[in-house]
Every structure is written in C-alpha cells, then in structure tokens.
Amino acid sequence: MEAQPYSFNAIYDLCRCHYEDILMRKPLKHILDNRRVRFINPRGKFDYCYFGDFYFSSGNVMMFITNSIDYVRYHRPDQLSNTLWSTVPVIFAGVETNVCDDNGNAIFTYDICDFSMYALMVQYMSFNEPCLLADNHSVPLSWARQHGGFRKSGTAFYDLSKDLFEAFDQYAIWNINQYDDPTERQKAYAALKAPMFIDGLPEPNMKWSRSYLDINEALDENTVLCCFKSSFKEAFVDEDGEFIEDYVLFANNYPEDYTGERLEIVINDDNIEQQVTDLMLKAHRTPENGFVLCDFFDNNVFCDEDRHTYAQYFKPLVDYHIQNVIIPNWILEEWIKDI
C-alpha cells in the first residue's frame, strides 16, 4: 500500500522529523509542498497556517506558534517557553488537497462533498491523490470530476468537544465515511463555514490592560509588582526619623499598602536589558498573572536618555503582543520615537 502523504499521521511524523527546525522557526513551508494546513482555533473558527508554524504536543494536540494579537490570550506555555512566541492549542482540521470543486472552492481533507446521490468525506487513502470515502471503497477526486463532478457541501467538524484542545483523537472526528443518515448529513452541511461544538469553547487566559494611568487600578490578587531598585544599599532617614540602610526602589507610585509578590530589576548597566527580558519571559510563562511595572519617570536618577532606553527594552511586548505586563502609559509613547 502506498503512503498517505497528507494524512494526519504523515504530518505528525513530519513534525517529529523536523521538530528542532520548527522550534528554531526556520522556514519550512516547502516540506508540505507549500500547502495550507487548516485548524480550528479556540474561538471555534477555521484558520490556516503552513508547515513550520505548528508542532504536536503530548496528547497529539496541534500547537500553533504565533505572535498574533488574536491568539496570545490563549497562550499555553510549552516548548517555546524560552521565547516570547505564543503556543496555542488548536484542533487539526485537514490539509489543502490542491483540488477545487466544481464551484472553485478549495478542498481540504475532512471536507464533505456531494457526489452523485452521496455525501462523502475527503481523505488520502492508498492513492497519492485525495479520495471520497464510501463505506467499502474510495473514489479519487479526478475520477469523480469525470463522472458528474462534485461540490463541497460541509465538513466533518460537528458535535465536537472542547476536550479535543486537550487531547486530539482523529477518530472522534472521522467516525463515518458515507453520510447517508439525513441527520448526520445536515450536521455536516451546517459545519461548512464553522465547526459546531456541543460543550462550549476553551476559556481564554485573563485579558490584561497593556498600560495604566493609576497603578492601583492595575493591581489585584493575581498581579506581581515590578520595580527598579539600586544595585547597592544606601543609607537614608525615613519619615519617622529612623536611620535606614537598604536598597532604594525607583518607583514613584509604589502603593504604600502593597503586600503581594514583588519582582525587582537591579539598576546595572551590564545586564539591565537581560533582566527586563527575563521579566517578560517569566510573565509569558505565567499568563494567569499580571506583572505591573512601577513608574520610574519622576526619579531624578534617570535622565531622559535613560528613560527612553529603558522604555525600549520593553518594546518586545508590542512586537509579540504580550498583554500581561502592564506598564506606565508614557512608555507606549516612547516606543514610537525610534520609528
């Protein structure tokens, strides 16, 4: 029996063979002959990508690699946790066949096509071309075109469970070949434009505001307070007249009653950019928490050039649409000065 080059199992194996290159974000579209791969996103819609933009995690779940603002809030830290790329669980929904139906619609595997009096699903079987699957045989699309033609009328993505975002089972989708039953056929037709779920969709991670004017409005029980501090202890007298020797926090809006977790960035010309990067990586690995940066604009220790430089260290937040690092509003204005 010949290989099934565009089946789920074949694509899964290709991802394993090119796993390191995928994680290195190398251009790999050619591996799958530049064909689009279809998937169902966490909002329950069809979307498309190319080989190299995804891999499969444990549980056979397709993990879409992206920095799109539409997907970041569904980020699940996984194999790219040492980067700011987001990895999002999605549902594999077929591959482009490079064949169109009689109306010019692109055909993907798992599509349902009307042929003669039948409604049949498209898959790759023992041929190197896509076929319409009947109960005990298959019809190559080239043959079907010569014998009456075929029209895309639906997809096999109905009665889905959101558990498929946690553990993918292709046989939970590919459960019948020939859609003789009127109820099954109508469900398949209804899923032409968008999949149908029986138990809702995954909840996104909490959505955070990118910036703040009042720091108190940005804080809650799930936030970590971040601030710059001196690299060595300094001696000073506090408001009560007591002599204190401690690290100085450069945070002109530090809440007096704050008792939660704190993350400090030590002012050190040698590694401050790396510390900011580490903060952003930690935030991206824990999307359930917000990381609120204290304002340092009014501290005399920083000149205008320092403020601009430090603000630019946070620029990857907008490049990768990381939403759970909440910054003073003026930093957004600093980002555009270098454009």
Short mmCIF file of C-alpha atoms in Angstrom, two decimals:
data_model
loop_
_atom_site.label_atom_id
_atom_site.label_comp_id
_atom_site.label_asym_id
_atom_site.label_seq_id
_atom_site.Cartn_x
_atom_site.Cartn_y
_atom_site.Cartn_z
CA MET A 1 0.00 0.00 0.00
CA GLU A 2 1.34 3.44 -0.92
CA ALA A 3 2.00 6.11 1.70
CA GLN A 4 -0.67 8.61 2.62
CA PRO A 5 1.48 11.76 2.31
CA TYR A 6 -1.03 14.31 3.61
CA SER A 7 -2.82 12.33 6.31
CA PHE A 8 -2.78 13.39 9.95
CA ASN A 9 -0.32 10.60 10.80
CA ALA A 10 2.04 11.59 7.98
CA ILE A 11 2.02 15.25 9.04
CA TYR A 12 2.52 14.22 12.66
CA ASP A 13 5.60 12.21 11.65
CA LEU A 14 6.93 15.11 9.58
CA CYS A 15 6.67 17.36 12.62
CA ARG A 16 8.67 14.88 14.66
CA CYS A 17 11.35 14.68 11.95
CA HIS A 18 11.66 18.48 11.71
CA TYR A 19 10.95 19.22 15.37
CA GLU A 20 14.18 21.15 16.13
CA ASP A 21 13.86 23.24 12.97
CA ILE A 22 10.26 24.06 13.86
CA LEU A 23 11.30 25.28 17.31
CA MET A 24 14.06 27.35 15.71
CA ARG A 25 11.36 28.96 13.49
CA LYS A 26 13.06 28.01 10.25
CA PRO A 27 11.06 28.46 7.00
CA LEU A 28 9.61 25.00 6.29
CA LYS A 29 6.58 25.59 4.04
CA HIS A 30 8.22 23.54 1.30
CA ILE A 31 8.20 20.38 3.44
CA LEU A 32 4.46 20.07 2.84
CA ASP A 33 4.66 21.40 -0.72
CA ASN A 34 3.54 24.88 0.38
CA ARG A 35 0.07 23.54 1.19
CA ARG A 36 -2.08 25.23 3.79
CA VAL A 37 -2.95 23.33 6.94
CA ARG A 38 -6.39 24.07 8.35
CA PHE A 39 -7.11 24.18 12.07
CA ILE A 40 -9.88 25.14 14.46
CA ASN A 41 -8.88 27.98 16.77
CA PRO A 42 -10.01 28.38 20.41
CA ARG A 43 -12.77 30.75 19.29
CA GLY A 44 -14.29 27.90 17.27
CA LYS A 45 -13.38 29.24 13.81
CA PHE A 46 -11.36 27.80 10.95
CA ASP A 47 -7.93 29.28 10.34
CA TYR A 48 -4.90 28.34 8.26
CA CYS A 49 -1.13 28.09 8.56
CA TYR A 50 1.80 26.32 6.90
CA PHE A 51 4.18 23.58 7.92
CA GLY A 52 6.70 25.02 10.36
CA ASP A 53 4.08 27.10 12.17
CA PHE A 54 2.98 24.26 14.44
CA TYR A 55 4.03 21.06 16.16
CA PHE A 56 2.21 18.38 18.13
CA SER A 57 2.39 18.17 21.90
CA SER A 58 1.71 15.20 24.11
CA GLY A 59 -1.87 14.14 23.52
CA ASN A 60 -1.39 14.76 19.78
CA VAL A 61 -2.65 18.33 20.19
CA MET A 62 -1.64 20.70 17.41
CA MET A 63 0.21 23.67 18.93
CA PHE A 64 0.05 26.77 16.72
CA ILE A 65 3.11 29.07 17.02
CA THR A 66 2.14 32.72 16.71
CA ASN A 67 2.60 36.28 17.88
CA SER A 68 -0.83 37.36 16.63
CA ILE A 69 -2.86 39.55 18.95
CA ASP A 70 -5.87 37.32 18.20
CA TYR A 71 -4.23 34.30 19.83
CA VAL A 72 -1.93 35.49 22.61
CA ARG A 73 -4.62 35.35 25.26
CA TYR A 74 -4.97 31.60 24.58
CA HIS A 75 -1.23 31.03 25.03
CA ARG A 76 -0.27 27.83 26.85
CA PRO A 77 3.42 27.77 27.86
CA ASP A 78 5.02 24.78 26.19
CA GLN A 79 8.11 24.01 24.09
CA LEU A 80 8.94 27.65 23.27
CA SER A 81 8.83 28.95 26.84
CA ASN A 82 12.32 30.41 26.48
CA THR A 83 10.97 32.79 23.84
CA LEU A 84 8.14 35.31 23.55
CA TRP A 85 6.37 33.28 20.86
CA SER A 86 2.92 32.11 21.91
CA THR A 87 1.96 28.44 21.59
CA VAL A 88 -1.78 27.91 21.32
CA PRO A 89 -3.66 24.58 21.42
CA VAL A 90 -5.78 24.20 18.27
CA ILE A 91 -7.55 21.30 16.55
CA PHE A 92 -6.07 19.85 13.36
CA ALA A 93 -8.71 20.19 10.63
CA GLY A 94 -7.13 18.90 7.45
CA VAL A 95 -4.69 19.85 4.74
CA GLU A 96 -5.16 21.51 1.37
CA THR A 97 -5.53 18.99 -1.47
CA ASN A 98 -4.75 21.43 -4.32
CA VAL A 99 -8.06 20.38 -5.84
CA CYS A 100 -11.12 22.61 -6.23
CA ASP A 101 -14.72 21.51 -6.56
CA ASP A 102 -16.99 22.37 -9.50
CA ASN A 103 -17.65 25.80 -7.96
CA GLY A 104 -13.95 26.65 -7.49
CA ASN A 105 -13.90 26.02 -3.71
CA ALA A 106 -10.59 24.73 -2.34
CA ILE A 107 -10.93 21.20 -0.98
CA PHE A 108 -9.28 20.12 2.28
CA THR A 109 -9.20 16.70 3.87
CA TYR A 110 -12.20 16.23 6.22
CA ASP A 111 -14.41 18.22 3.83
CA ILE A 112 -17.75 16.69 2.84
CA CYS A 113 -18.57 16.71 -0.88
CA ASP A 114 -21.76 15.88 -2.70
CA PHE A 115 -21.11 13.36 -5.49
CA SER A 116 -23.95 11.76 -7.37
CA MET A 117 -26.56 10.99 -4.69
CA TYR A 118 -23.98 10.68 -1.91
CA ALA A 119 -22.29 12.95 0.63
CA LEU A 120 -18.74 11.69 1.18
CA MET A 121 -15.71 12.77 3.19
CA VAL A 122 -12.37 13.63 1.57
CA GLN A 123 -9.22 11.84 2.73
CA TYR A 124 -5.96 10.46 1.43
CA MET A 125 -6.01 6.69 1.44
CA SER A 126 -3.83 4.33 -0.59
CA PHE A 127 -3.55 6.75 -3.50
CA ASN A 128 -1.35 9.81 -3.88
CA GLU A 129 -4.45 11.84 -4.60
CA PRO A 130 -7.41 12.74 -2.41
CA CYS A 131 -10.42 10.46 -2.46
CA LEU A 132 -14.07 10.48 -1.50
CA LEU A 133 -14.58 7.77 1.07
CA ALA A 134 -17.57 5.46 0.78
CA ASP A 135 -18.35 2.64 3.20
CA ASN A 136 -16.31 -0.08 1.39
CA HIS A 137 -14.39 1.78 -1.29
CA SER A 138 -12.97 5.17 -2.23
CA VAL A 139 -13.42 7.40 -5.26
CA PRO A 140 -10.44 9.52 -6.43
CA LEU A 141 -11.47 13.13 -6.97
CA SER A 142 -10.10 13.02 -10.52
CA TRP A 143 -12.50 10.16 -11.33
CA ALA A 144 -15.38 11.90 -9.59
CA ARG A 145 -14.81 15.02 -11.70
CA GLN A 146 -15.05 12.97 -14.88
CA HIS A 147 -18.24 11.26 -13.74
CA GLY A 148 -20.63 14.01 -12.81
CA GLY A 149 -18.42 16.29 -10.72
CA PHE A 150 -18.58 17.09 -7.01
CA ARG A 151 -19.36 20.06 -4.80
CA LYS A 152 -18.10 20.95 -1.33
CA SER A 153 -21.11 20.99 0.97
CA GLY A 154 -19.88 20.59 4.53
CA THR A 155 -17.16 19.39 6.90
CA ALA A 156 -16.81 16.57 9.40
CA PHE A 157 -16.39 19.05 12.28
CA TYR A 158 -19.68 18.86 14.13
CA ASP A 159 -20.64 17.50 17.55
CA LEU A 160 -17.11 18.37 18.68
CA SER A 161 -15.97 18.52 22.29
CA LYS A 162 -13.61 21.20 23.60
CA ASP A 163 -11.63 18.28 25.07
CA LEU A 164 -10.06 17.98 21.59
CA PHE A 165 -7.99 21.05 22.52
CA GLU A 166 -6.52 18.94 25.35
CA ALA A 167 -6.16 15.53 23.65
CA PHE A 168 -6.73 15.12 19.92
CA ASP A 169 -8.38 11.94 18.62
CA GLN A 170 -8.84 11.96 14.85
CA TYR A 171 -11.33 9.11 15.13
CA ALA A 172 -13.59 11.32 17.23
CA ILE A 173 -13.98 13.32 14.02
CA TRP A 174 -13.55 10.64 11.39
CA ASN A 175 -16.34 8.44 12.69
CA ILE A 176 -18.27 7.81 9.48
CA ASN A 177 -17.46 7.88 5.78
CA GLN A 178 -20.75 7.97 3.93
CA TYR A 179 -23.32 10.48 5.14
CA ASP A 180 -26.48 8.51 4.35
CA ASP A 181 -28.27 9.40 7.56
CA PRO A 182 -30.21 12.67 6.98
CA THR A 183 -29.39 13.96 10.47
CA GLU A 184 -25.66 13.35 10.07
CA ARG A 185 -25.71 14.90 6.63
CA GLN A 186 -27.46 18.05 7.81
CA LYS A 187 -24.99 18.43 10.69
CA ALA A 188 -22.09 18.11 8.25
CA TYR A 189 -23.69 20.71 5.98
CA ALA A 190 -24.18 23.07 8.93
CA ALA A 191 -20.46 22.83 9.75
CA LEU A 192 -19.39 24.11 6.33
CA LYS A 193 -18.47 27.63 7.47
CA ALA A 194 -17.63 26.98 11.10
CA PRO A 195 -17.26 23.92 13.37
CA MET A 196 -20.00 23.01 15.83
CA PHE A 197 -19.22 22.28 19.50
CA ILE A 198 -21.52 20.54 21.95
CA ASP A 199 -19.90 21.78 25.17
CA GLY A 200 -18.60 25.29 24.58
CA LEU A 201 -15.07 26.51 23.89
CA PRO A 202 -11.88 26.95 25.95
CA GLU A 203 -11.75 29.96 28.22
CA PRO A 204 -9.03 32.48 27.33
CA ASN A 205 -6.41 33.49 29.84
CA MET A 206 -7.37 36.62 31.74
CA LYS A 207 -7.06 39.65 29.47
CA TRP A 208 -5.00 42.47 30.93
CA SER A 209 -4.82 46.15 30.04
CA ARG A 210 -1.50 46.93 28.38
CA SER A 211 -0.88 50.16 30.30
CA TYR A 212 -2.20 52.22 33.20
CA LEU A 213 -2.54 55.79 34.41
CA ASP A 214 -3.34 54.83 38.01
CA ILE A 215 -1.34 51.85 39.27
CA ASN A 216 -3.98 50.93 41.85
CA GLU A 217 -6.45 50.17 39.06
CA ALA A 218 -3.98 47.68 37.57
CA LEU A 219 -3.37 45.67 40.75
CA ASP A 220 -5.37 42.70 42.03
CA GLU A 221 -4.73 39.36 43.72
CA ASN A 222 -3.22 37.94 40.52
CA THR A 223 -0.64 40.65 39.88
CA VAL A 224 3.07 40.88 40.66
CA LEU A 225 4.53 44.32 41.31
CA CYS A 226 7.74 45.06 39.38
CA CYS A 227 10.13 47.91 40.02
CA PHE A 228 13.68 49.13 39.51
CA LYS A 229 15.99 49.22 42.52
CA SER A 230 19.55 50.35 43.31
CA SER A 231 22.40 47.91 42.85
CA PHE A 232 23.79 48.61 46.32
CA LYS A 233 22.41 49.64 49.70
CA GLU A 234 22.09 53.30 50.53
CA ALA A 235 21.69 54.99 53.90
CA PHE A 236 18.77 57.37 54.49
CA VAL A 237 16.37 58.60 57.16
CA ASP A 238 12.75 57.54 56.78
CA GLU A 239 9.61 59.56 57.50
CA ASP A 240 9.71 58.56 61.18
CA GLY A 241 13.27 59.80 61.55
CA GLU A 242 14.78 56.32 61.69
CA PHE A 243 18.14 55.66 60.08
CA ILE A 244 17.72 53.02 57.36
CA GLU A 245 20.27 51.22 55.23
CA ASP A 246 18.61 49.42 52.36
CA TYR A 247 18.25 49.16 48.59
CA VAL A 248 16.43 52.14 47.09
CA LEU A 249 13.34 51.46 44.99
CA PHE A 250 12.99 53.73 41.98
CA ALA A 251 9.20 53.71 41.99
CA ASN A 252 7.39 57.00 42.49
CA ASN A 253 3.95 55.32 42.61
CA TYR A 254 4.70 52.27 44.78
CA PRO A 255 1.47 51.53 46.71
CA GLU A 256 2.02 52.00 50.43
CA ASP A 257 -0.23 49.12 51.45
CA TYR A 258 1.08 46.60 48.89
CA THR A 259 1.93 43.23 50.46
CA GLY A 260 1.93 40.92 47.43
CA GLU A 261 4.73 39.42 45.37
CA ARG A 262 7.41 41.80 44.11
CA LEU A 263 9.92 41.42 41.28
CA GLU A 264 12.89 43.78 41.23
CA ILE A 265 15.10 44.91 38.35
CA VAL A 266 18.52 45.91 39.61
CA ILE A 267 19.97 49.03 38.01
CA ASN A 268 23.10 47.66 36.40
CA ASP A 269 24.37 48.84 33.05
CA ASP A 270 25.79 45.42 32.22
CA ASN A 271 22.64 43.32 32.43
CA ILE A 272 19.57 45.50 32.82
CA GLU A 273 18.26 44.66 29.33
CA GLN A 274 18.60 40.95 30.13
CA GLN A 275 16.72 41.46 33.40
CA VAL A 276 13.86 43.11 31.52
CA THR A 277 13.87 40.22 29.02
CA ASP A 278 13.78 37.73 31.91
CA LEU A 279 10.80 39.60 33.39
CA MET A 280 8.92 39.40 30.09
CA LEU A 281 9.74 35.70 29.71
CA LYS A 282 8.55 34.97 33.24
CA ALA A 283 5.32 36.83 32.56
CA HIS A 284 4.77 34.94 29.31
CA ARG A 285 5.29 31.62 31.12
CA THR A 286 2.62 32.56 33.68
CA PRO A 287 -0.20 34.14 31.64
CA GLU A 288 -2.59 33.79 34.58
CA ASN A 289 -0.69 36.57 36.40
CA GLY A 290 -0.28 40.25 35.59
CA PHE A 291 3.12 41.92 36.05
CA VAL A 292 2.67 45.61 36.86
CA LEU A 293 5.70 47.88 36.37
CA CYS A 294 6.01 50.78 38.80
CA ASP A 295 6.52 54.18 37.24
CA PHE A 296 10.09 55.50 37.32
CA PHE A 297 9.62 58.63 35.21
CA ASP A 298 9.91 61.18 38.04
CA ASN A 299 13.04 59.72 39.65
CA ASN A 300 15.99 62.10 39.34
CA VAL A 301 18.40 59.18 38.96
CA PHE A 302 17.12 58.72 35.39
CA CYS A 303 17.79 61.24 32.65
CA ASP A 304 15.63 61.47 29.54
CA GLU A 305 18.01 59.23 27.62
CA ASP A 306 17.84 56.57 30.36
CA ARG A 307 14.06 56.65 30.40
CA HIS A 308 13.91 56.21 26.66
CA THR A 309 16.46 53.39 26.67
CA TYR A 310 14.68 51.50 29.45
CA ALA A 311 11.32 52.01 27.75
CA GLN A 312 12.69 50.48 24.54
CA TYR A 313 13.79 47.39 26.45
CA PHE A 314 10.07 46.65 26.87
CA LYS A 315 9.35 47.05 23.14
CA PRO A 316 9.03 43.25 22.54
CA LEU A 317 5.76 43.46 24.47
CA VAL A 318 4.14 45.09 21.46
CA ASP A 319 6.07 43.05 18.88
CA TYR A 320 4.75 39.80 20.41
CA HIS A 321 1.52 41.27 21.81
CA ILE A 322 2.31 40.17 25.37
CA GLN A 323 -0.60 41.54 27.36
CA ASN A 324 0.11 40.61 30.96
CA VAL A 325 3.00 43.04 31.52
CA ILE A 326 1.22 46.27 32.45
CA ILE A 327 3.35 49.39 32.06
CA PRO A 328 3.03 53.12 32.75
CA ASN A 329 1.21 54.80 29.88
CA TRP A 330 4.11 57.09 28.90
CA ILE A 331 6.25 54.11 27.81
CA LEU A 332 3.89 53.48 24.87
CA GLU A 333 4.71 56.96 23.60
CA GLU A 334 8.43 56.28 23.93
CA TRP A 335 8.17 53.21 21.70
CA ILE A 336 7.22 55.25 18.63
CA LYS A 337 10.16 57.67 18.91
CA ASP A 338 12.56 55.28 17.22
CA ILE A 339 10.25 54.59 14.28
#
